[in-house]
Coordinates of C-alpha atoms in Angstrom, one line a residue:
X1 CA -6.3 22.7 3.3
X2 CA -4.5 20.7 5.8
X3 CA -4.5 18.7 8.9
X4 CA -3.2 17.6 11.8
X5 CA -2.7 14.5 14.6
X6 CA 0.1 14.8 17.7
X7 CA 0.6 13.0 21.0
X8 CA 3.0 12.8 23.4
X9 CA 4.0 9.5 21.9
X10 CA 5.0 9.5 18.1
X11 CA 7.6 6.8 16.9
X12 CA 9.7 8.6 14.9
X13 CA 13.4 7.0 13.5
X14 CA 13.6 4.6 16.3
X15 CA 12.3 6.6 19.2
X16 CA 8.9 7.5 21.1
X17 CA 9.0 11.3 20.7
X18 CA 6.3 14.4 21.3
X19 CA 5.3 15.6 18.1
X20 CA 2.8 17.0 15.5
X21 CA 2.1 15.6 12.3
X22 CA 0.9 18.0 9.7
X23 CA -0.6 16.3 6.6
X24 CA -2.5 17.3 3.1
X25 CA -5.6 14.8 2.1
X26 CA -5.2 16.2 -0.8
X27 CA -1.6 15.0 -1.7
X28 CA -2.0 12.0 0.6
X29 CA 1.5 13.1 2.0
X30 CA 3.2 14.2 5.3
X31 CA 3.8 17.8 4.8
X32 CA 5.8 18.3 8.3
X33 CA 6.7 16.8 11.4
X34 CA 7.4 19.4 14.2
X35 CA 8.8 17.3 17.5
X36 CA 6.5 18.8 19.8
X37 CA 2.7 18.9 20.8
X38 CA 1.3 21.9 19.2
X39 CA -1.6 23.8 20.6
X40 CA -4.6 24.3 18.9
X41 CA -4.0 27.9 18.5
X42 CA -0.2 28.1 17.2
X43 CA 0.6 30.1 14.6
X44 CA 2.6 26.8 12.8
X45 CA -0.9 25.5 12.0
X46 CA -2.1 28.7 10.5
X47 CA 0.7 28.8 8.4
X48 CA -0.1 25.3 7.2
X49 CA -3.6 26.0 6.7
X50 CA -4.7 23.5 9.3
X51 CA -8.4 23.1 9.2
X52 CA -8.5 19.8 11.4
X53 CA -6.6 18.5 14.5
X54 CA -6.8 16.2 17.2
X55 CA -4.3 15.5 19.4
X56 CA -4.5 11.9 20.2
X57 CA -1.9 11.9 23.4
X58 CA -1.5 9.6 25.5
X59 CA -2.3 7.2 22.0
X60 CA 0.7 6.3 20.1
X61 CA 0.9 7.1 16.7
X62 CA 3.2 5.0 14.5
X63 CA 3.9 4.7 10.7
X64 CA 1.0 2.1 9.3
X65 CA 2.1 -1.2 9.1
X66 CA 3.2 -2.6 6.0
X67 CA 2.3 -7.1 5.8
X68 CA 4.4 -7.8 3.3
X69 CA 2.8 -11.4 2.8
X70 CA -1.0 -12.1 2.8
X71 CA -3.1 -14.2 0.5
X72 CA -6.0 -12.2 -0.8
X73 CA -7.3 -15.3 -2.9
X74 CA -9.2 -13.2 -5.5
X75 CA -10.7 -14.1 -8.4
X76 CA -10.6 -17.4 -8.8
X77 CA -11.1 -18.5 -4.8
X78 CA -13.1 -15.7 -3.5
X79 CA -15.4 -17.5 -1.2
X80 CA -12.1 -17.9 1.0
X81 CA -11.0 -14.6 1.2
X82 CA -11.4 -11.6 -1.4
X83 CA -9.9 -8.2 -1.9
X84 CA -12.7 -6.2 0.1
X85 CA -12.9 -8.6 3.5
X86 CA -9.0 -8.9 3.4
X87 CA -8.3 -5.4 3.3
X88 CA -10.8 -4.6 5.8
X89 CA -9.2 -7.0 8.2
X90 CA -5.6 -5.3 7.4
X91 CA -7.1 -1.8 8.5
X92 CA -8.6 -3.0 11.5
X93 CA -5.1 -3.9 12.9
X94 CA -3.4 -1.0 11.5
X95 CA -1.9 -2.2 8.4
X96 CA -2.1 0.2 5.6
X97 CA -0.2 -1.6 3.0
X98 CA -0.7 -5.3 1.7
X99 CA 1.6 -7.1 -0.7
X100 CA -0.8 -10.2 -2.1
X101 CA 0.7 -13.2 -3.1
X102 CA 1.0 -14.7 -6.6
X103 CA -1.5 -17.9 -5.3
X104 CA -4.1 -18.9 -4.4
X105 CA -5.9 -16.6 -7.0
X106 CA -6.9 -18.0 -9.9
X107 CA -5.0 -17.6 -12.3
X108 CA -2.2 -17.4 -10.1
X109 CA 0.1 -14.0 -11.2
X110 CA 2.6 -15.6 -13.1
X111 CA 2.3 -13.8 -16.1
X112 CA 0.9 -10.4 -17.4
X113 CA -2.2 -11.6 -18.8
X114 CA -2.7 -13.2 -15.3
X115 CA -1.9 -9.9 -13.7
X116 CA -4.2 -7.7 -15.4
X117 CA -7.0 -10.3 -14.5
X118 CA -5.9 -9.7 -10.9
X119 CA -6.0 -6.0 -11.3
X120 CA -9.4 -5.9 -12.6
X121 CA -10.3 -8.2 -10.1
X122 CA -8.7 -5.6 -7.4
X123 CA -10.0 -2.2 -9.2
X124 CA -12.1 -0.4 -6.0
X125 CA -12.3 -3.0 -3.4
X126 CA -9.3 -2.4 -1.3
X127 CA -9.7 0.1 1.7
X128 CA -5.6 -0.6 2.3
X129 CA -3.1 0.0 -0.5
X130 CA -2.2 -2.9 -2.1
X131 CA 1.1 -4.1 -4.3
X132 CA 1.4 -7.6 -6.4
X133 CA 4.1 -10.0 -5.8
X134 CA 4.6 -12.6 -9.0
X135 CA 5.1 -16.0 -9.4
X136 CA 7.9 -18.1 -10.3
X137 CA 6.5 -21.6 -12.2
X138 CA 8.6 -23.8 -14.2
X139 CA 7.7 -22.1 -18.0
X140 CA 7.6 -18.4 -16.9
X141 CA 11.2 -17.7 -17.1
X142 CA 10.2 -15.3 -20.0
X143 CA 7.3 -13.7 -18.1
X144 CA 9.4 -12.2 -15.3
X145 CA 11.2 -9.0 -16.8
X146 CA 7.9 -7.8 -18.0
X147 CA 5.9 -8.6 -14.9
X148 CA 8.9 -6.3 -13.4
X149 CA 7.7 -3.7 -15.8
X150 CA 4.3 -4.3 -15.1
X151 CA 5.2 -3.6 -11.6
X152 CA 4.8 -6.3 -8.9
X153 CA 7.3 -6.1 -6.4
X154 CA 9.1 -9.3 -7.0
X155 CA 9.0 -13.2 -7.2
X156 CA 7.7 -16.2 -5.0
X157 CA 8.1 -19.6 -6.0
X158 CA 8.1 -23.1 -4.0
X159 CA 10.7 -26.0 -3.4
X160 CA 8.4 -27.9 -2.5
X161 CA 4.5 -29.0 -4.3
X162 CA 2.4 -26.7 -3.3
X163 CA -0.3 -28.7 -3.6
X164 CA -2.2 -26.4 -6.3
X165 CA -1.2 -27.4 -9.9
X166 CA -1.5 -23.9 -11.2
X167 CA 1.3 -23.4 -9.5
X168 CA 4.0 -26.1 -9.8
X169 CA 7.2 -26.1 -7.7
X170 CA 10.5 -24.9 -9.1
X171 CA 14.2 -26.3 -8.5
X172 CA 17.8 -24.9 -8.1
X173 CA 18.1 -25.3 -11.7
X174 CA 15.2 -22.9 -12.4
X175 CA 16.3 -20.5 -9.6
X176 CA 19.9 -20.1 -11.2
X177 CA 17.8 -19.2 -14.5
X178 CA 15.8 -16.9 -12.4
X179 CA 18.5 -14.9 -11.1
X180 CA 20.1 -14.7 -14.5
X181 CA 17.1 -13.7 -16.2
X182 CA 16.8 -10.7 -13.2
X183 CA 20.2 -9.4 -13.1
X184 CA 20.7 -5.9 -12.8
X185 CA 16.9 -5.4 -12.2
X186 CA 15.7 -3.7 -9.0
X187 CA 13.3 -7.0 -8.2
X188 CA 13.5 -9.4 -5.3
X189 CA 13.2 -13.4 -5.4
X190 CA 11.3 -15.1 -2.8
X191 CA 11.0 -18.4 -2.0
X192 CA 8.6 -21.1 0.5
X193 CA 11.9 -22.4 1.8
X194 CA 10.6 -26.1 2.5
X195 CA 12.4 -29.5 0.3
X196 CA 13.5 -32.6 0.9
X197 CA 16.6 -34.1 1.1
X198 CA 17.3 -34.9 -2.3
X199 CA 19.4 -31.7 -3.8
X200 CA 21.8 -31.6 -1.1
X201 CA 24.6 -34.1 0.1
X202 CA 24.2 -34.9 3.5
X203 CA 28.3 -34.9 4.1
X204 CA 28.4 -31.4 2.8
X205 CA 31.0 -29.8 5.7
X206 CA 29.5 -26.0 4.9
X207 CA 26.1 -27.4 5.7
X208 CA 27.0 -29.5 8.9
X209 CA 28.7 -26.5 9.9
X210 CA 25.9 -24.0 9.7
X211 CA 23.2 -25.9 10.9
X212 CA 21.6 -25.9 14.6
X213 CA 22.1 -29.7 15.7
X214 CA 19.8 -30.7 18.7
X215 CA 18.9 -33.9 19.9
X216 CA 15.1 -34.4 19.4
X217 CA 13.3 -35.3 23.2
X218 CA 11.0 -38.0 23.0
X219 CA 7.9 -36.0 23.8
X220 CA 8.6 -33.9 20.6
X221 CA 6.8 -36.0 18.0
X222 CA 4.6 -37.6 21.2
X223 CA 2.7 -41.1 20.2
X224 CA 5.3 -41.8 17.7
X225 CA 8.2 -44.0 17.1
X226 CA 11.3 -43.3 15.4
X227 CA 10.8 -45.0 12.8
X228 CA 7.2 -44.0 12.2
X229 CA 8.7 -40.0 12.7
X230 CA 11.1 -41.0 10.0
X231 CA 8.7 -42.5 7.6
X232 CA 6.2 -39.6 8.1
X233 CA 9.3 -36.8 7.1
X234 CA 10.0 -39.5 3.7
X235 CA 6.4 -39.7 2.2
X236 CA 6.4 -38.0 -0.6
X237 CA 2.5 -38.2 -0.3
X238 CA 2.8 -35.7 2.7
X239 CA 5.3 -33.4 1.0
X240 CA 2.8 -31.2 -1.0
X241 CA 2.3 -27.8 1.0
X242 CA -1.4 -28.6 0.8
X243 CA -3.5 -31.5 0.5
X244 CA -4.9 -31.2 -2.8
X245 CA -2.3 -32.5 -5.0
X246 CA -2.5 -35.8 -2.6
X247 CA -6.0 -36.8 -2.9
X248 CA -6.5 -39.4 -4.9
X249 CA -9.6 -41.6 -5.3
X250 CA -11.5 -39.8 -1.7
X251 CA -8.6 -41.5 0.3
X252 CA -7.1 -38.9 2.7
X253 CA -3.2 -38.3 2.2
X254 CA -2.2 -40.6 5.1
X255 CA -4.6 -43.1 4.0
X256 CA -2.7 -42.9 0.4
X257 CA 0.6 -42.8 2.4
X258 CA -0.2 -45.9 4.3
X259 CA -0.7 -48.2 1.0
X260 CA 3.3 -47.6 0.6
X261 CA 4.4 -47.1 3.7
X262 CA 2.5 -49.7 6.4
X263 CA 4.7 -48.9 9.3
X264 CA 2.2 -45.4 9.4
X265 CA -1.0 -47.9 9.8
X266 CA -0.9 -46.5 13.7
X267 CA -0.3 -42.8 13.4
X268 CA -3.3 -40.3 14.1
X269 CA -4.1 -38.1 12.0
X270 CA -5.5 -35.7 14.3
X271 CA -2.3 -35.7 16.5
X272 CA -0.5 -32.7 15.6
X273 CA 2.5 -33.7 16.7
X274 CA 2.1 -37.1 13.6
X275 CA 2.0 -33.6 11.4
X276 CA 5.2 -31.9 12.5
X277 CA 6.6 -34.9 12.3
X278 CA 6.2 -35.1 8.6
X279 CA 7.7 -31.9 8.4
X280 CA 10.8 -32.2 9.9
X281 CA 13.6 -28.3 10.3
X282 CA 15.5 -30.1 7.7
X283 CA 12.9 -29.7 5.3
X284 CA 13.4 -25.5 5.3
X285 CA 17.2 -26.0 5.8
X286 CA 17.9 -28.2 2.8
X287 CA 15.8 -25.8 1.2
X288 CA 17.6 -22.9 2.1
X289 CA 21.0 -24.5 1.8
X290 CA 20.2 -24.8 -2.0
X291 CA 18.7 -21.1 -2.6
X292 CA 22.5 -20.3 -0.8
X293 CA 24.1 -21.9 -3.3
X294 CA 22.2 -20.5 -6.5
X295 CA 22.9 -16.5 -4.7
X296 CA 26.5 -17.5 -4.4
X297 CA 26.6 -17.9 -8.4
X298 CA 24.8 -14.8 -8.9
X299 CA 25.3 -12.7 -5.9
X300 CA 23.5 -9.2 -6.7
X301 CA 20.3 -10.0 -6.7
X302 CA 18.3 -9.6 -3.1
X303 CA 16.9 -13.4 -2.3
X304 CA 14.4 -13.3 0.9
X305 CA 13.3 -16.1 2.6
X306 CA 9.8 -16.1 3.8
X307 CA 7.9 -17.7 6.6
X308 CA 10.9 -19.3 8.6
X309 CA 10.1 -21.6 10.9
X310 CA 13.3 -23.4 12.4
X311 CA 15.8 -22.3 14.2
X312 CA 17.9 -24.7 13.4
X313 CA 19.1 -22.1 9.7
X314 CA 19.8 -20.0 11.9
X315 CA 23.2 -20.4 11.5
X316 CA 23.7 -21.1 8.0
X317 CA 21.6 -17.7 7.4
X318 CA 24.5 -16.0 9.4
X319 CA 27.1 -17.1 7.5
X320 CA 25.4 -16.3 4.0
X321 CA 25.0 -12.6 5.2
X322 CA 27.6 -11.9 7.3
X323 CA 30.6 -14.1 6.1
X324 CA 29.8 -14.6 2.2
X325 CA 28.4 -10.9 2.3
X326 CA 24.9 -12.6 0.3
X327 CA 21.8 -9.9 -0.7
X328 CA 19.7 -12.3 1.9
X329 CA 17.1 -11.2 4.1
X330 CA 14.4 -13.3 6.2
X331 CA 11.0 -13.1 7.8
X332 CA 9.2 -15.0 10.4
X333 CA 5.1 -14.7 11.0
X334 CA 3.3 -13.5 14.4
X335 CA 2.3 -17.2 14.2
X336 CA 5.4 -19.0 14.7
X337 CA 6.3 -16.2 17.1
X338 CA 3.1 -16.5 19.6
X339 CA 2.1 -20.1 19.4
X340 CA 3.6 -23.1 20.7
X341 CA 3.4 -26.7 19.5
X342 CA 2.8 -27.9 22.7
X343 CA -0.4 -26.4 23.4
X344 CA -1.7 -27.5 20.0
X345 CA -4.6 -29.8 20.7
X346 CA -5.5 -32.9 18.6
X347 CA -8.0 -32.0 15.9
X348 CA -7.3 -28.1 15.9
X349 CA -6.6 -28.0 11.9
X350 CA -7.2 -24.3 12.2
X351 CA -3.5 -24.2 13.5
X352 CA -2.2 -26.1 10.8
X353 CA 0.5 -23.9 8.3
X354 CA 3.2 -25.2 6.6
X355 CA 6.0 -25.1 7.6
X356 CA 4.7 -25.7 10.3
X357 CA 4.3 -24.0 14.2
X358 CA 7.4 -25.6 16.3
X359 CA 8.7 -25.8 20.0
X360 CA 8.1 -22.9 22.3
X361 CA 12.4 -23.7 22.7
X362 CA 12.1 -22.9 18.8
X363 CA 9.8 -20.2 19.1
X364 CA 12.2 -18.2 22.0
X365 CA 15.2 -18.8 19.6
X366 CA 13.2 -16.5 16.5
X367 CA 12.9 -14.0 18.7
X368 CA 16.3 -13.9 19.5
X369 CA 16.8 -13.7 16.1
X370 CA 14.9 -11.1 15.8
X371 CA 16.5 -8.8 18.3
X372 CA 20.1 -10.2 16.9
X373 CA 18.7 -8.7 13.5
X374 CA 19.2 -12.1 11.6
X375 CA 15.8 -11.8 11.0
X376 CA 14.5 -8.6 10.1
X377 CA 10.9 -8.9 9.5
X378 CA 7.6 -10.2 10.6
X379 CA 4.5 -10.5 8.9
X380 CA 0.8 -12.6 8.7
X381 CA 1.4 -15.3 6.0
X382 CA -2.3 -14.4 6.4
X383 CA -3.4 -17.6 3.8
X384 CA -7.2 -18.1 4.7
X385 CA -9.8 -20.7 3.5
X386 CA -13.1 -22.5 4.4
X387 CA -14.4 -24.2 7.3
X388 CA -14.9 -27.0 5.4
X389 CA -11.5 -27.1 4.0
X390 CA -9.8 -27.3 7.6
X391 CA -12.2 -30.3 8.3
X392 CA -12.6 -29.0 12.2
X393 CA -15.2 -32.0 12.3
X394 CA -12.7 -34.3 10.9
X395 CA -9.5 -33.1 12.7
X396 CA -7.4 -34.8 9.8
X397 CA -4.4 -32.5 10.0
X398 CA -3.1 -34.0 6.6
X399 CA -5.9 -33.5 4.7
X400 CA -7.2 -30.4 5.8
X401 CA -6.0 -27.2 4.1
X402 CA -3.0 -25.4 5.9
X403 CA -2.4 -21.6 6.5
X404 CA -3.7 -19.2 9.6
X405 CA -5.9 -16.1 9.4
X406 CA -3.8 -13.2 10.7
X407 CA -3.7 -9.9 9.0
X408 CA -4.6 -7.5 11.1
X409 CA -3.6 -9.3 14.2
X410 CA 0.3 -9.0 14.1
X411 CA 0.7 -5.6 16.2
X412 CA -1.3 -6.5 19.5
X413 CA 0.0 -9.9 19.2
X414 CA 3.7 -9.2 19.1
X415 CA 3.1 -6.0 21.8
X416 CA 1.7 -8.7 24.3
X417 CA 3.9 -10.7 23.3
X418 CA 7.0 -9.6 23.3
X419 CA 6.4 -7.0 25.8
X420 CA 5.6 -9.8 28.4
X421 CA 8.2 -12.8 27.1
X422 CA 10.8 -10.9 25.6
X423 CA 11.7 -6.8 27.0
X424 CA 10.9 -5.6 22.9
X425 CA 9.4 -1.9 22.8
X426 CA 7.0 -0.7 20.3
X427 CA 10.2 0.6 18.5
X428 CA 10.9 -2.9 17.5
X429 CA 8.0 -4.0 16.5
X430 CA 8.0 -0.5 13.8
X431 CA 10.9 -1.9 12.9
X432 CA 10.1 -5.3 12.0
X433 CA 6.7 -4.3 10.6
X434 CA 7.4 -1.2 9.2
X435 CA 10.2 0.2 8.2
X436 CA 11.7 -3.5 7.1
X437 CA 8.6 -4.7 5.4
X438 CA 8.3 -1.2 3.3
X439 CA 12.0 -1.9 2.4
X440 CA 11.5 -5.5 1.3
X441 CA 8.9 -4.2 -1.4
X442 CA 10.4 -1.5 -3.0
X443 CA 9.0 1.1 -0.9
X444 CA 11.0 2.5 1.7
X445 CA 10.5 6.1 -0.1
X446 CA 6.8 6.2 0.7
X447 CA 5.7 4.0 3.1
X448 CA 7.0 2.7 6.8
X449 CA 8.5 5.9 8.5
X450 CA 6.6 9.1 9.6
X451 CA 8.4 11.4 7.7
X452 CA 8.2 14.3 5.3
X453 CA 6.6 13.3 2.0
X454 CA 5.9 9.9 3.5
X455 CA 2.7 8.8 3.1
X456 CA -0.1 10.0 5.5
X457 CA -0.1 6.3 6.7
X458 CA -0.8 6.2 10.4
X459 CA -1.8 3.5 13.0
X460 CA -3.3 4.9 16.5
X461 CA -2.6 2.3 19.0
X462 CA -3.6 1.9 22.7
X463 CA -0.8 0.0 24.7
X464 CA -3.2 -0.6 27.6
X465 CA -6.8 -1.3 26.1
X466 CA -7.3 -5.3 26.7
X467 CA -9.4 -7.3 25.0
X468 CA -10.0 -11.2 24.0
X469 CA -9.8 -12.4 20.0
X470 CA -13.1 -13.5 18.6
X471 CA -13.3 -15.3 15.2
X472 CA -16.8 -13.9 14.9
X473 CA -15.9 -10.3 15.3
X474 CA -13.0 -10.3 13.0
X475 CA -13.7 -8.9 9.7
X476 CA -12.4 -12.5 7.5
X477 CA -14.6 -13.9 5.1
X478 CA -14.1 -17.0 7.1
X479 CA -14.1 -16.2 10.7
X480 CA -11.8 -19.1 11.6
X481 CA -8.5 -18.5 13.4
X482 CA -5.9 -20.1 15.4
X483 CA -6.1 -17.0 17.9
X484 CA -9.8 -16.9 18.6
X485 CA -9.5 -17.1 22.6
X486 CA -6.4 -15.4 22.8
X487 CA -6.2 -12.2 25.4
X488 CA -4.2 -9.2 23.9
X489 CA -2.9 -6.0 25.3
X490 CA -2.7 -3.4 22.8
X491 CA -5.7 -2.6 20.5
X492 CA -5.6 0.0 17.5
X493 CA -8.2 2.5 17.7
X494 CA -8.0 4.1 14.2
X495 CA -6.1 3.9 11.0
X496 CA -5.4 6.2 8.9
X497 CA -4.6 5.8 5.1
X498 CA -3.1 9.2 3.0
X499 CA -4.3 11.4 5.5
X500 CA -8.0 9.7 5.6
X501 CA -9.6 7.6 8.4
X502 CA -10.2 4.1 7.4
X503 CA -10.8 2.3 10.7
X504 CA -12.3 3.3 13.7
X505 CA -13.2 0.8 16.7
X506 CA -16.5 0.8 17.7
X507 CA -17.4 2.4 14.0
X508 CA -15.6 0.0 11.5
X509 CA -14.0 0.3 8.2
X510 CA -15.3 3.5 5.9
X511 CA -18.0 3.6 4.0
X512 CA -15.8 3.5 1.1
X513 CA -12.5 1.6 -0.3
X514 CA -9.8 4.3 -0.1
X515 CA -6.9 1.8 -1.1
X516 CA -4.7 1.8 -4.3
X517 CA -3.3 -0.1 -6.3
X518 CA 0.8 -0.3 -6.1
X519 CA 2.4 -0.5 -9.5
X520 CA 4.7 2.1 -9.4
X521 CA 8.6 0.7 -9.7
X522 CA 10.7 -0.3 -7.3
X523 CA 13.5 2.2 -6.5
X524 CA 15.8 -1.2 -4.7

């Protein structure tokens, strides 16, 4: 028995199409795709056996979106997120596929034993398929051919603390290793592209060359002097991702900061520009300088950057791909692509992330990135926690816990978006969120294109339903987020997962967890 969905409006390969989509429930797979709206009584869907169809015209259907990078936080820090609440939240915006993240689980997947706990953990909670990325820690460099086995998608590590101490930071040393360790292995190494200064030479010509140079205005870092700016960026107090490493005796990390570093006595803490300024653009390009270097010794492995923030690599990621012909690929988040550190206000911790949101001038140059295909994907970063740990009452942007509720949000937000700002067409956004992401894990066989024997993996999507964000109708654990407020254009009506319904607005998520488990190999 099979069934069908059509409209008028299908993204199919890069273009908004009529067409009918016959699928099986029982395979879970795309059986055909005829480029027209079929009527109810055409002989095609006899042939197929066709037992249910709805044409959905003037709805868009487009290939469900694949987030590439959320933090579902389970076991181990369940009461901030959690395999069911996380994957609810994914299929309310569309998304049918979620990658999670080696941290902030605990134990963090760095190992199979730590794995297995995670898939247990995972075993019939998620209503969206769901993959594993690993982890790359100083001592696990014997770990990562059979977590590839195992099947997680690839690697993450950080150049910089991360502020959890079950999951230390690693070094260009360890990255070369890495990469060794890999070769020939269809895997992928990620990597939270943020370090100080101290691994690269600061008269390094290839680095002065590709590097975006701009002189900083004096409103950037507001209520600050230079030298206080400076001192902020040179902390290493303030370097850990998060604030947990830096706590020390119940002082708060620019309290700690301070006792080394007095010129700070005067910064605000709940300023967010005293925050960027302790993470200066040079803190992702230094970092992605050295992950450069370690691809150009071992060239055939595919390296992806995640979560850019800066413009300012642009350049240097430019020359890497096009001019040294590197495996390198980059991301950026619907964060750093929709918000503006200008209209931060003081003591709104719930749009602290690291690295962190930039200038709207910043935030104009990703997207031309974007549409330059420099950077070829977008995804949530979605890294929640609770209330208590952003310290809204407080407003203490360096010690409250950084990262942005977002799965779920990224399609609306980037049709407003860049529809308004930026001339982009839903075409784009498949791209970026689709058929890139898919590609980036390993699964550009199954998942991200409407296609035959493609997963039954659809998004319905209304271009001109409006509505407002609201953090208490979201389906998060913690209903806290930076875009609570925010007016959208674009909602998604219904997702469908292998051929079954998983969302409905106005009905909510099914009754039951539909989602699997992704362990299958990569074929890339």
């Amino acid at each position: 028995m099979s069934s069908a969905i059509s409209s008028t409006k299908v993204v199919i390969d890069g273009s908004v199409v009529p067409a009918t989509i016959i699928f099986s429930k029982t395979s879970g797979k795309i059986i055909d795709v005829i480029k027209d709206v079929l009527l109810e009584d055409d002989p095609l869907l006899v042939t197929y056996d066709v037992q249910f169809y709805r044409n959905m015209s003037p709805l868009v259907i487009l290939p469900g979106l694949v987030d590439s990078h959320v933090h579902l936080n389970e076991p181990g820090r369940t009461e901030w997120e959690g395999f069911p609440s996380g994957t609810q939240s994914a299929a309310s915006g569309g998304v049918t596929t979620v990658i999670d993240m080696p941290l902030n689980a605990i134990p963090p997947t760095t190992n199979i034993k730590n794995l297995n706990i995670k898939l247990d953990s995972a075993r019939g909670k998620c209503w969206v398929d769901t993959g594993f990325w690993g982890g790359l820690v100083p001592d696990n460099l014997d770990d990562l051919i059979p977590l590839i086995n195992a099947g997680v998608r690839g690697f993450k590590g950080f150049m910089m603390d991360s502020g959890v101490e079950e999951f230390p930071m690693i070094t260009p040393e360890y990255i070369n290793k890495a990469l060794e360790v890999v070769k020939g292995k269809n895997t992928m190494l990620m990597f939270h592209a943020e370090m100080d200064g101290a691994n690269k030479e600061d008269n390094d010509e290839e680095f002065n060359k590709c590097r975006h140079k701009h002189d900083e205005e004096e409103h950037y870092y507001s209520g600050l002097s230079e030298a206080q700016a400076e001192s902020l960026a040179k902390s290493p107090t303030l370097h850990a991702v998060e604030p947990l490493s830096a706590i020390e005796n119940d002082m708060k990390p620019l309290e700690l900061a301070t006792k080394n570093m007095p010129i700070l006595d005067t910064v605000d803490p709940t300023s967010y520009y005293s925050f960027l300024a302790s993470r200066p653009d040079s803190f992702e390009c230094n970092a992605i300088y050295n992950i450069i270097k370690c691809l150009q010794k071992h060239p055939t492995t595919k390296v992806h950057i995640v979560h850019l923030a800066t413009h300012e690599a642009l350049p240097m990621i430019r020359h890497a791909k096009e001019t040294l012909g590197l495996p390198l690929s980059v991301e950026t988040c619907f964060h750093y692509l929709s918000l503006k550190a200008e209209e931060i206000p003081s003591g709104a911790t719930q749009f602290k992330c690291c690295p962190p949101i930039r200038s709207d001038e910043n935030r104009r140059l990703l997207w031309g990135a974007l549409k330059e295909n420099l950077i070829t994907s977008i995804v949530s970063d979605h890294s929640p926690c609770t209330p208590e740990l952003k310290g809204l009452e407080r407003g203490d942007f360096f010690a409250a816990w950084g990262g942005i509720s977002s799965v779920g949000f990224g399609l609306p937000l980037l049709y407003t978006v860049g529809t308004e700002e930026f001339g982009i067409e839903i075409t784009d956004i498949v791209e970026w969120c689709c058929v890139n992401t898919a590609k980036q894990v390993g699964l550009s066989h199954t998942k991200g294109r409407i296609a035959v024997g493609y997963d039954a993996d659809f998004a319905i999507f209304d271009p001109l339903m409006e509505y407002t964000v609201a953090n208490a109708r979201t389906f998060f654990k913690n209903k806290l987020t930076a875009f609570d407020g925010k007016a959208l254009k674009g909602r998604v009506v219904e997702t469908i997962l292998r051929g079954n319904s998983i969302y409905a607005l106005g009905k909510g998520v099914s009754e039951v967890p539909m989602g699997k488990l992704i362990l299958e190999a990569r074929i890339d």
